[in-house]
Amino acid sequence: MKPETPTPACSSSESDWIDAELIRNLMRTAPGTQITAALIIPVMFAVLQGVVPMAGLGLWTVAMLMFSVLRFWVMRHYSLHVAHAGTDAQLKFMACYGWTWPLGACIWASVGLLFFDKTPLATQFLGWLIIVGIGTFAVTSLSNSIRTLRSYVSALVLTCAGVILWRIAVDLRFEAAAFHYWLLLLVGIHWLLLLRAGQGLYETHRSYVELQYRNGQLIDSLTQQTQAALEAVAIKNRFLANAAHDIRQPVHALGLYADWLNNEPELVAEIAPRIVESTKAVNALFDSLFDLAKLDSGKTRVHVEAVDVGRLLKEMELQYRPLAQTRGLALRVSSAPGLALVQSDRILLQRIVGNLLGNALKYTESGGVLVAARRAGQGVRIEVWDTGIGIESQYHAEVFREFYKVPNHPGTDDGFGLGLAIVARLSQRLGHGLSMNSQPGRGSVFKLTLQGPGAALAQPFNMP
C-alpha cells in the first residue's frame, strides 16, 4: 500500500521537500526494480554458460549476488528507519547510499569483458541486449531522482565503453575492425538518448510533485482561514450572547422599577435612585460595546502628542481617590522625578489607566492600590499594583477577552467583562506594550510601556 504523503513542513524549503518526496517515490518502486534485476542474473548466467570461462562467470555471478544482498539491506534500512521520516532524513539517506546505484551499473556492464568479441555473435547480441534493456529500464525506474539516474546510466555506459576500449587497446593493440569503433560510437549515442529520455521523465515527475506541494500549501492555508473564520463566528456568537445577557439584567430591573413606581407613586424617592443606577449600567455597557466596535473597525481616532505622565497620574488620583476612600483603601500615586514626555493619545491613555485603576479598586477588599511611573529605557512604564484577590495563571490571557469573567471570582457578577478587553485593544492601537502578573490572594500588577518623544508607535502588544 502506498504510504500517505506527508504534509509539506514549514521548516523545509520547497525545493528540499520536493527532492525528498521524489526520493520517497523512487524508494517505493525500488523493491520491484531490484527483484526484476535479481531475476535477470540467472538469465545472463544461462546465456553465457559454456561459452565463457566458468571462473570469470562465477566471479561475476557472486559479485552480482552480493550486490543484490547489499541493495536489499539498504531498502530494508530505508523501510524501517527512513520511509516515514522527514525531509532531512530523506536527503541524508540518498547522500549516504546513492553510490550503490552506479556500483550496480558497473558490475552489470563489466560482464561484457567475458563475452564481447570472444563469443559467437548470437551470444554477444543477447549479452548486449540484456545490458541495453537494463539501461532502458533504469530510465523509467530511476527517473524520480535525476542525480541517481545520471550516475547509474553514466556508470553503465562508461563501463561498456571501457570494455570496448579494453578490447581495442589491450587485446587487439588498436588493430581492431572498424565495427569496434562504430560500436563505441553507438554506445555514446545510446548514452545521450538515455539521459535525454530520463530528463524528460524527471521533469514530469517533478512537476507533479511541485503541484502536490502547492496544493498542500493551499489546503493548509484554506484550513487556517476556515478555522479563523469559525473562531470569529464563535467569538461573535459569544459576544452577542453575553451582551444580551448583561443587558437583560439592568433592562429587566428598569421594567420592574417602572411598574413598581406606577403602582406606588409615593415611593418615588426610594425607587428613583435605583432607576438611575440601572440606567447608568445600561449606558456603561452600550458605551463599552461602542468602544469595542470602533476599535474593531479601526474608526477610533488617535491623536498622538507629547504627554506628561506625571501630570496625567495626578489627575487620575484626584478622580479616583474618593472611590478608594469609600472602599476604605489606600491609593498612592508615585512618579519618578524628571520623567520624559511620552508619545501617546492623552484621552485614550487616560481611559487605559482609568480602566486598570478602576479594576484594581474594584477587586481589592483590603490594603490599597499603587500607581507608579518609572523610567523604561527611552520611555516610561506605568504600573498599577493592587493587594486584591489576584488571578490564577491559567486565566491571565483569558481576562483580556471580551465578556470574559474568571470563574468563581468575587466581584465579577456585577461587571461586563469588557474593561480589560478595551485596555488590550487600546494598547494595541497605540502601540504600547501591555503585560500583567498576578497571584491569587496576593494581588496583581499591570504594566504599560510607553515610548519617548519621537519614537514610532510600533511596539507590539505583548501578553504573557
Short mmCIF file of C-alpha atoms in Angstrom, two decimals, residues 12-446:
data_model
loop_
_atom_site.label_atom_id
_atom_site.label_comp_id
_atom_site.label_asym_id
_atom_site.label_seq_id
_atom_site.Cartn_x
_atom_site.Cartn_y
_atom_site.Cartn_z
CA SER A 12 11.84 22.81 4.85
CA SER A 13 12.28 24.75 1.66
CA GLU A 14 10.06 23.91 -1.29
CA SER A 15 12.99 22.52 -3.28
CA ASP A 16 14.17 20.26 -0.44
CA TRP A 17 10.65 18.96 0.23
CA ILE A 18 10.17 18.15 -3.47
CA ASP A 19 13.53 16.38 -3.65
CA ALA A 20 12.65 14.35 -0.57
CA GLU A 21 9.27 13.38 -1.97
CA LEU A 22 10.90 12.27 -5.23
CA ILE A 23 13.27 10.09 -3.19
CA ARG A 24 10.23 8.55 -1.47
CA ASN A 25 8.71 7.80 -4.87
CA LEU A 26 11.99 6.26 -6.03
CA MET A 27 12.23 4.03 -2.98
CA ARG A 28 8.59 2.91 -3.28
CA THR A 29 9.43 1.27 -6.61
CA ALA A 30 12.95 0.11 -5.62
CA PRO A 31 11.95 -3.35 -4.26
CA GLY A 32 10.20 -4.34 -7.50
CA THR A 33 13.08 -2.99 -9.57
CA GLN A 34 15.65 -4.92 -7.55
CA ILE A 35 13.67 -8.16 -7.72
CA THR A 36 13.49 -7.81 -11.51
CA ALA A 37 17.25 -7.19 -11.69
CA ALA A 38 17.92 -10.20 -9.44
CA LEU A 39 15.85 -12.44 -11.74
CA ILE A 40 17.92 -11.34 -14.77
CA ILE A 41 21.15 -12.60 -13.15
CA PRO A 42 20.37 -16.30 -13.80
CA VAL A 43 19.22 -15.38 -17.33
CA MET A 44 22.63 -13.81 -18.07
CA PHE A 45 24.33 -16.81 -16.43
CA ALA A 46 22.39 -19.20 -18.67
CA VAL A 47 23.23 -17.18 -21.81
CA LEU A 48 26.99 -17.22 -21.10
CA GLN A 49 27.33 -20.65 -19.53
CA GLY A 50 29.51 -22.91 -21.65
CA VAL A 51 30.80 -20.15 -23.93
CA VAL A 52 32.88 -18.11 -21.47
CA PRO A 53 35.36 -19.23 -18.80
CA MET A 54 33.45 -20.57 -15.80
CA ALA A 55 35.82 -18.91 -13.33
CA GLY A 56 35.10 -15.43 -14.71
CA LEU A 57 31.37 -16.09 -15.00
CA GLY A 58 31.25 -17.48 -11.44
CA LEU A 59 33.13 -14.44 -10.08
CA TRP A 60 30.74 -12.06 -11.84
CA THR A 61 27.68 -14.01 -10.60
CA VAL A 62 28.94 -13.95 -7.00
CA ALA A 63 29.59 -10.20 -7.25
CA MET A 64 26.06 -9.62 -8.55
CA LEU A 65 24.50 -11.75 -5.81
CA MET A 66 26.49 -9.96 -3.11
CA PHE A 67 25.43 -6.63 -4.54
CA SER A 68 21.78 -7.78 -4.57
CA VAL A 69 22.06 -8.64 -0.86
CA LEU A 70 23.51 -5.16 -0.22
CA ARG A 71 20.68 -3.49 -2.14
CA PHE A 72 18.00 -5.44 -0.25
CA TRP A 73 19.66 -4.47 3.05
CA VAL A 74 19.65 -0.80 2.01
CA MET A 75 15.96 -1.00 1.11
CA ARG A 76 15.13 -2.67 4.43
CA HIS A 77 17.07 0.01 6.30
CA TYR A 78 15.11 2.67 4.43
CA SER A 79 11.78 0.98 5.15
CA LEU A 80 12.49 0.69 8.90
CA HIS A 81 14.24 3.96 9.66
CA VAL A 82 13.71 6.48 6.86
CA ALA A 83 10.45 5.84 5.00
CA HIS A 84 8.30 7.79 7.48
CA ALA A 85 10.95 10.33 8.47
CA GLY A 86 11.11 13.96 7.39
CA THR A 87 12.77 15.81 4.57
CA ASP A 88 16.25 15.95 6.08
CA ALA A 89 16.30 12.20 6.69
CA GLN A 90 15.36 11.51 3.05
CA LEU A 91 18.11 13.75 1.70
CA LYS A 92 20.65 12.30 4.14
CA PHE A 93 19.74 8.75 3.12
CA MET A 94 20.35 9.45 -0.53
CA ALA A 95 23.63 11.20 0.27
CA CYS A 96 24.79 8.12 2.23
CA TYR A 97 23.58 5.32 -0.07
CA GLY A 98 23.30 6.92 -3.50
CA TRP A 99 26.60 5.31 -4.54
CA THR A 100 25.01 1.84 -4.57
CA TRP A 101 23.15 2.52 -7.84
CA PRO A 102 26.21 3.34 -10.00
CA LEU A 103 28.09 0.45 -8.35
CA GLY A 104 25.40 -1.95 -9.53
CA ALA A 105 25.58 -0.49 -13.05
CA CYS A 106 29.36 -1.02 -13.16
CA ILE A 107 29.02 -4.67 -12.09
CA TRP A 108 26.29 -5.29 -14.67
CA ALA A 109 28.27 -3.77 -17.55
CA SER A 110 31.53 -5.48 -16.53
CA VAL A 111 30.11 -8.79 -17.76
CA GLY A 112 30.96 -7.51 -21.27
CA LEU A 113 34.59 -8.35 -20.56
CA LEU A 114 33.58 -12.03 -20.68
CA PHE A 115 31.67 -12.12 -23.93
CA PHE A 116 32.48 -9.10 -26.12
CA ASP A 117 34.34 -10.18 -29.25
CA LYS A 118 35.09 -13.56 -27.61
CA THR A 119 31.87 -15.50 -28.12
CA PRO A 120 29.55 -16.25 -31.03
CA LEU A 121 27.64 -13.29 -32.44
CA ALA A 122 24.34 -14.63 -31.08
CA THR A 123 25.76 -14.70 -27.55
CA GLN A 124 27.20 -11.20 -27.92
CA PHE A 125 23.89 -9.94 -29.24
CA LEU A 126 21.95 -11.40 -26.29
CA GLY A 127 24.52 -10.08 -23.80
CA TRP A 128 24.41 -6.54 -25.18
CA LEU A 129 20.63 -6.72 -25.48
CA ILE A 130 20.31 -7.51 -21.77
CA ILE A 131 22.64 -4.64 -20.82
CA VAL A 132 20.81 -2.20 -23.11
CA GLY A 133 17.49 -3.37 -21.63
CA ILE A 134 18.80 -2.74 -18.12
CA GLY A 135 19.82 0.79 -19.11
CA THR A 136 16.43 1.48 -20.68
CA PHE A 137 14.61 0.02 -17.69
CA ALA A 138 16.67 2.30 -15.40
CA VAL A 139 15.35 5.37 -17.20
CA THR A 140 11.82 4.63 -16.04
CA SER A 141 12.63 3.17 -12.61
CA LEU A 142 15.13 5.88 -11.56
CA SER A 143 13.60 8.94 -13.21
CA ASN A 144 12.30 10.29 -9.89
CA SER A 145 15.88 11.21 -8.98
CA ILE A 146 17.80 12.83 -11.82
CA ARG A 147 21.11 12.59 -9.94
CA THR A 148 20.66 8.86 -9.33
CA LEU A 149 19.55 8.30 -12.92
CA ARG A 150 22.53 10.16 -14.37
CA SER A 151 25.03 8.38 -12.15
CA TYR A 152 23.55 4.95 -12.96
CA VAL A 153 23.31 5.48 -16.73
CA SER A 154 26.74 7.11 -16.87
CA ALA A 155 28.33 4.26 -14.87
CA LEU A 156 26.64 1.66 -17.09
CA VAL A 157 27.60 3.34 -20.40
CA LEU A 158 31.12 4.28 -19.37
CA THR A 159 31.79 0.73 -18.19
CA CYS A 160 30.52 -0.60 -21.53
CA ALA A 161 32.74 1.89 -23.32
CA GLY A 162 35.63 0.77 -21.11
CA VAL A 163 35.02 -2.87 -22.08
CA ILE A 164 35.15 -1.95 -25.78
CA LEU A 165 38.26 0.22 -25.37
CA TRP A 166 39.98 -2.53 -23.38
CA ARG A 167 39.34 -4.91 -26.27
CA ILE A 168 40.61 -2.36 -28.82
CA ALA A 169 43.66 -1.11 -26.93
CA VAL A 170 44.83 -4.02 -24.78
CA ASP A 171 43.71 -7.19 -26.52
CA LEU A 172 43.95 -6.06 -30.16
CA ARG A 173 46.51 -3.25 -29.72
CA PHE A 174 44.45 -0.84 -31.87
CA GLU A 175 44.25 -3.34 -34.75
CA ALA A 176 40.54 -3.89 -34.23
CA ALA A 177 37.99 -3.97 -37.02
CA ALA A 178 36.00 -0.85 -37.89
CA PHE A 179 32.82 -2.16 -36.27
CA HIS A 180 34.52 -1.86 -32.86
CA TYR A 181 34.73 1.91 -33.29
CA TRP A 182 31.21 2.10 -34.70
CA LEU A 183 30.01 0.17 -31.66
CA LEU A 184 31.80 2.66 -29.42
CA LEU A 185 30.00 5.50 -31.21
CA LEU A 186 26.64 3.74 -30.78
CA VAL A 187 27.31 3.43 -27.06
CA GLY A 188 27.85 7.20 -26.84
CA ILE A 189 24.65 7.91 -28.79
CA HIS A 190 22.73 5.50 -26.58
CA TRP A 191 24.10 7.34 -23.54
CA LEU A 192 22.78 10.70 -24.77
CA LEU A 193 19.38 9.21 -25.65
CA LEU A 194 19.02 7.64 -22.20
CA LEU A 195 19.94 10.91 -20.46
CA ARG A 196 17.53 12.91 -22.59
CA ALA A 197 14.64 10.50 -22.03
CA GLY A 198 15.40 10.39 -18.31
CA GLN A 199 15.45 14.19 -18.09
CA GLY A 200 12.02 14.38 -19.69
CA LEU A 201 10.53 11.84 -17.29
CA TYR A 202 12.18 13.53 -14.33
CA GLU A 203 10.71 16.91 -15.23
CA THR A 204 7.27 15.29 -15.47
CA HIS A 205 7.66 13.70 -12.04
CA ARG A 206 8.96 16.93 -10.52
CA SER A 207 6.12 19.00 -12.00
CA TYR A 208 3.61 16.61 -10.43
CA VAL A 209 5.27 16.80 -7.01
CA GLU A 210 5.54 20.60 -7.23
CA LEU A 211 1.80 20.72 -7.88
CA GLN A 212 1.30 18.37 -4.94
CA TYR A 213 3.38 20.67 -2.72
CA ARG A 214 1.48 23.80 -3.73
CA ASN A 215 -1.85 22.03 -3.28
CA GLY A 216 -0.76 21.04 0.22
CA GLN A 217 0.21 24.62 0.99
CA LEU A 218 -3.12 25.85 -0.37
CA ILE A 219 -5.05 23.30 1.70
CA ASP A 220 -3.15 24.34 4.83
CA SER A 221 -3.87 27.99 4.10
CA LEU A 222 -7.56 27.31 3.49
CA THR A 223 -7.74 25.21 6.66
CA GLN A 224 -6.23 28.03 8.71
CA GLN A 225 -8.55 30.59 7.14
CA THR A 226 -11.55 28.34 7.75
CA GLN A 227 -10.51 27.85 11.36
CA ALA A 228 -10.05 31.59 11.79
CA ALA A 229 -13.49 32.22 10.28
CA LEU A 230 -15.08 29.63 12.59
CA GLU A 231 -13.35 31.18 15.59
CA ALA A 232 -14.55 34.63 14.51
CA VAL A 233 -18.12 33.34 14.25
CA ALA A 234 -17.81 31.69 17.68
CA ILE A 235 -16.46 34.93 19.16
CA LYS A 236 -19.28 36.91 17.57
CA ASN A 237 -21.89 34.48 18.87
CA ARG A 238 -20.37 34.54 22.33
CA PHE A 239 -20.17 38.32 22.15
CA LEU A 240 -23.84 38.67 21.24
CA ALA A 241 -24.95 36.10 23.81
CA ASN A 242 -23.00 37.72 26.62
CA ALA A 243 -24.07 41.21 25.58
CA ALA A 244 -27.72 40.15 25.53
CA HIS A 245 -27.33 38.52 28.94
CA ASP A 246 -25.65 41.55 30.51
CA ILE A 247 -28.15 43.99 29.02
CA ARG A 248 -31.14 41.91 30.11
CA GLN A 249 -30.49 42.31 33.83
CA PRO A 250 -30.47 46.14 34.11
CA VAL A 251 -33.25 46.48 31.50
CA HIS A 252 -35.36 43.96 33.39
CA ALA A 253 -34.66 45.88 36.60
CA LEU A 254 -35.78 49.11 34.90
CA GLY A 255 -39.07 47.46 33.92
CA LEU A 256 -39.66 46.26 37.47
CA TYR A 257 -38.86 49.67 38.96
CA ALA A 258 -41.18 51.37 36.44
CA ASP A 259 -44.08 49.03 37.32
CA TRP A 260 -43.36 49.50 41.00
CA LEU A 261 -43.36 53.28 40.60
CA ASN A 262 -46.59 53.13 38.60
CA ASN A 263 -48.33 51.15 41.31
CA GLU A 264 -46.88 53.03 44.27
CA PRO A 265 -46.04 56.63 43.21
CA GLU A 266 -45.41 57.63 46.81
CA LEU A 267 -42.19 55.55 46.77
CA VAL A 268 -40.57 57.75 44.09
CA ALA A 269 -37.80 58.88 46.48
CA GLU A 270 -36.79 55.28 47.05
CA ILE A 271 -37.22 53.95 43.51
CA ALA A 272 -35.79 56.87 41.50
CA PRO A 273 -32.11 56.29 42.59
CA ARG A 274 -32.41 52.62 41.60
CA ILE A 275 -33.74 53.58 38.17
CA VAL A 276 -30.83 55.98 37.79
CA GLU A 277 -28.32 53.23 38.70
CA SER A 278 -29.87 50.75 36.26
CA THR A 279 -29.84 53.40 33.52
CA LYS A 280 -26.17 54.11 34.22
CA ALA A 281 -25.42 50.38 33.97
CA VAL A 282 -27.12 50.14 30.57
CA ASN A 283 -25.35 53.25 29.33
CA ALA A 284 -21.99 51.97 30.56
CA LEU A 285 -22.48 48.68 28.71
CA PHE A 286 -23.51 50.43 25.49
CA ASP A 287 -20.52 52.79 25.77
CA SER A 288 -18.20 49.80 26.14
CA LEU A 289 -19.80 47.99 23.21
CA PHE A 290 -19.50 51.09 21.02
CA ASP A 291 -15.86 51.46 22.07
CA LEU A 292 -15.11 47.88 21.06
CA ALA A 293 -16.95 48.31 17.76
CA LYS A 294 -14.93 51.41 16.96
CA LEU A 295 -11.68 49.66 17.83
CA ASP A 296 -12.54 46.62 15.70
CA SER A 297 -13.48 48.79 12.72
CA GLY A 298 -10.41 51.00 13.09
CA LYS A 299 -12.57 54.12 13.41
CA THR A 300 -11.08 55.19 16.73
CA ARG A 301 -9.22 58.42 16.07
CA VAL A 302 -5.76 58.62 17.56
CA HIS A 303 -4.23 62.00 18.23
CA VAL A 304 -0.58 61.35 19.10
CA GLU A 305 1.13 64.05 21.10
CA ALA A 306 3.67 64.51 23.86
CA VAL A 307 2.01 63.55 27.15
CA ASP A 308 3.24 64.44 30.64
CA VAL A 309 2.75 61.16 32.51
CA GLY A 310 3.27 62.71 35.95
CA ARG A 311 0.56 65.27 35.39
CA LEU A 312 -1.80 62.68 33.95
CA LEU A 313 -1.40 60.44 37.01
CA LYS A 314 -2.12 63.35 39.38
CA GLU A 315 -5.37 63.96 37.54
CA MET A 316 -6.24 60.28 37.81
CA GLU A 317 -5.51 60.41 41.54
CA LEU A 318 -7.97 63.27 42.04
CA GLN A 319 -10.60 61.37 40.08
CA TYR A 320 -10.28 58.01 41.84
CA ARG A 321 -9.30 58.96 45.41
CA PRO A 322 -12.95 59.39 46.52
CA LEU A 323 -13.75 55.86 45.29
CA ALA A 324 -10.74 54.48 47.17
CA GLN A 325 -11.79 56.27 50.36
CA THR A 326 -15.33 54.96 50.00
CA ARG A 327 -13.98 51.42 49.87
CA GLY A 328 -11.56 52.05 52.73
CA LEU A 329 -8.47 51.56 50.55
CA ALA A 330 -5.20 53.46 50.36
CA LEU A 331 -4.41 54.99 46.95
CA ARG A 332 -0.82 56.01 46.28
CA VAL A 333 0.48 57.65 43.12
CA SER A 334 4.24 57.80 42.55
CA SER A 335 6.18 59.30 39.64
CA ALA A 336 9.94 59.12 39.25
CA PRO A 337 11.44 62.64 39.15
CA GLY A 338 12.37 64.08 35.79
CA LEU A 339 10.28 61.66 33.72
CA ALA A 340 10.44 62.33 29.99
CA LEU A 341 7.32 63.05 27.99
CA VAL A 342 5.83 60.10 26.13
CA GLN A 343 4.20 59.63 22.74
CA SER A 344 0.52 58.74 23.11
CA ASP A 345 -3.07 59.89 22.78
CA ARG A 346 -3.85 61.66 26.05
CA ILE A 347 -7.57 60.82 26.12
CA LEU A 348 -7.08 57.15 25.23
CA LEU A 349 -4.19 56.83 27.66
CA GLN A 350 -6.43 58.21 30.40
CA ARG A 351 -9.02 55.58 29.58
CA ILE A 352 -6.44 52.78 29.72
CA VAL A 353 -5.05 53.87 33.09
CA GLY A 354 -8.58 54.60 34.35
CA ASN A 355 -9.81 51.11 33.48
CA LEU A 356 -6.78 49.50 35.14
CA LEU A 357 -7.14 51.70 38.23
CA GLY A 358 -10.90 51.12 38.43
CA ASN A 359 -10.41 47.34 38.18
CA ALA A 360 -7.72 47.41 40.86
CA LEU A 361 -10.01 49.28 43.28
CA LYS A 362 -12.96 47.06 42.44
CA TYR A 363 -11.20 43.76 43.16
CA THR A 364 -9.27 44.91 46.23
CA GLU A 365 -11.02 44.43 49.57
CA SER A 366 -8.21 45.50 51.90
CA GLY A 367 -4.86 47.18 51.60
CA GLY A 368 -4.57 49.54 48.69
CA VAL A 369 -3.55 50.39 45.15
CA LEU A 370 -0.29 51.87 43.91
CA VAL A 371 0.07 53.64 40.56
CA ALA A 372 3.73 54.22 39.70
CA ALA A 373 5.53 55.69 36.69
CA ARG A 374 9.13 54.60 36.16
CA ARG A 375 11.76 55.06 33.51
CA ALA A 376 12.00 52.25 30.93
CA GLY A 377 14.85 52.87 28.51
CA GLN A 378 13.95 55.95 26.46
CA GLY A 379 10.33 55.73 27.55
CA VAL A 380 8.16 55.32 30.64
CA ARG A 381 6.44 52.34 32.23
CA ILE A 382 3.18 52.87 34.13
CA GLU A 383 2.49 50.18 36.73
CA VAL A 384 -0.77 49.59 38.57
CA TRP A 385 -0.31 47.42 41.68
CA ASP A 386 -3.05 46.16 43.99
CA THR A 387 -3.37 43.90 47.01
CA GLY A 388 -6.57 42.34 45.72
CA ILE A 389 -7.79 38.80 45.23
CA GLY A 390 -5.47 38.10 42.29
CA ILE A 391 -5.97 35.89 39.25
CA GLU A 392 -4.75 32.33 38.71
CA SER A 393 -2.10 31.98 35.97
CA GLN A 394 -4.35 29.82 33.78
CA TYR A 395 -6.68 32.81 33.31
CA HIS A 396 -4.05 35.50 32.61
CA ALA A 397 -4.55 35.51 28.85
CA GLU A 398 -8.29 34.91 29.00
CA VAL A 399 -9.10 38.03 31.09
CA PHE A 400 -8.34 40.23 28.05
CA ARG A 401 -11.13 38.63 26.00
CA GLU A 402 -14.49 40.33 25.59
CA PHE A 403 -17.11 39.40 28.24
CA TYR A 404 -14.71 37.00 29.96
CA LYS A 405 -15.21 36.64 33.69
CA VAL A 406 -12.94 34.48 35.81
CA PRO A 407 -14.99 31.54 37.16
CA ASN A 408 -15.88 31.72 40.85
CA HIS A 409 -14.14 35.09 41.10
CA PRO A 410 -15.60 37.52 43.68
CA GLY A 411 -16.76 40.81 42.25
CA THR A 412 -17.32 39.68 38.66
CA ASP A 413 -21.08 39.28 38.86
CA ASP A 414 -21.80 42.99 38.52
CA GLY A 415 -19.30 43.60 35.73
CA PHE A 416 -19.49 43.17 31.98
CA GLY A 417 -16.05 41.68 31.36
CA LEU A 418 -15.16 44.45 28.91
CA GLY A 419 -12.75 46.67 30.86
CA LEU A 420 -9.56 44.71 30.24
CA ALA A 421 -10.63 43.88 26.67
CA ILE A 422 -10.80 47.62 25.95
CA VAL A 423 -7.44 48.14 27.68
CA ALA A 424 -5.87 45.48 25.46
CA ARG A 425 -7.39 46.88 22.27
CA LEU A 426 -6.42 50.48 23.07
CA SER A 427 -2.88 49.45 24.00
CA GLN A 428 -2.53 47.60 20.74
CA ARG A 429 -4.00 50.53 18.81
CA LEU A 430 -1.50 52.92 20.41
CA GLY A 431 1.44 50.52 20.11
CA HIS A 432 2.02 50.41 23.87
CA GLY A 433 3.39 47.26 25.46
CA LEU A 434 1.00 45.67 27.97
CA SER A 435 1.81 42.87 30.41
CA MET A 436 0.50 41.54 33.67
CA ASN A 437 1.42 39.37 36.61
CA SER A 438 -0.95 38.14 39.29
CA GLN A 439 -1.03 35.69 42.17
CA PRO A 440 -4.21 34.54 43.91
CA GLY A 441 -4.52 36.10 47.34
CA ARG A 442 -1.56 38.46 46.85
CA GLY A 443 -2.73 40.86 44.16
CA SER A 444 -1.96 41.86 40.60
CA VAL A 445 0.24 44.26 38.66
CA PHE A 446 -0.42 45.60 35.16
#
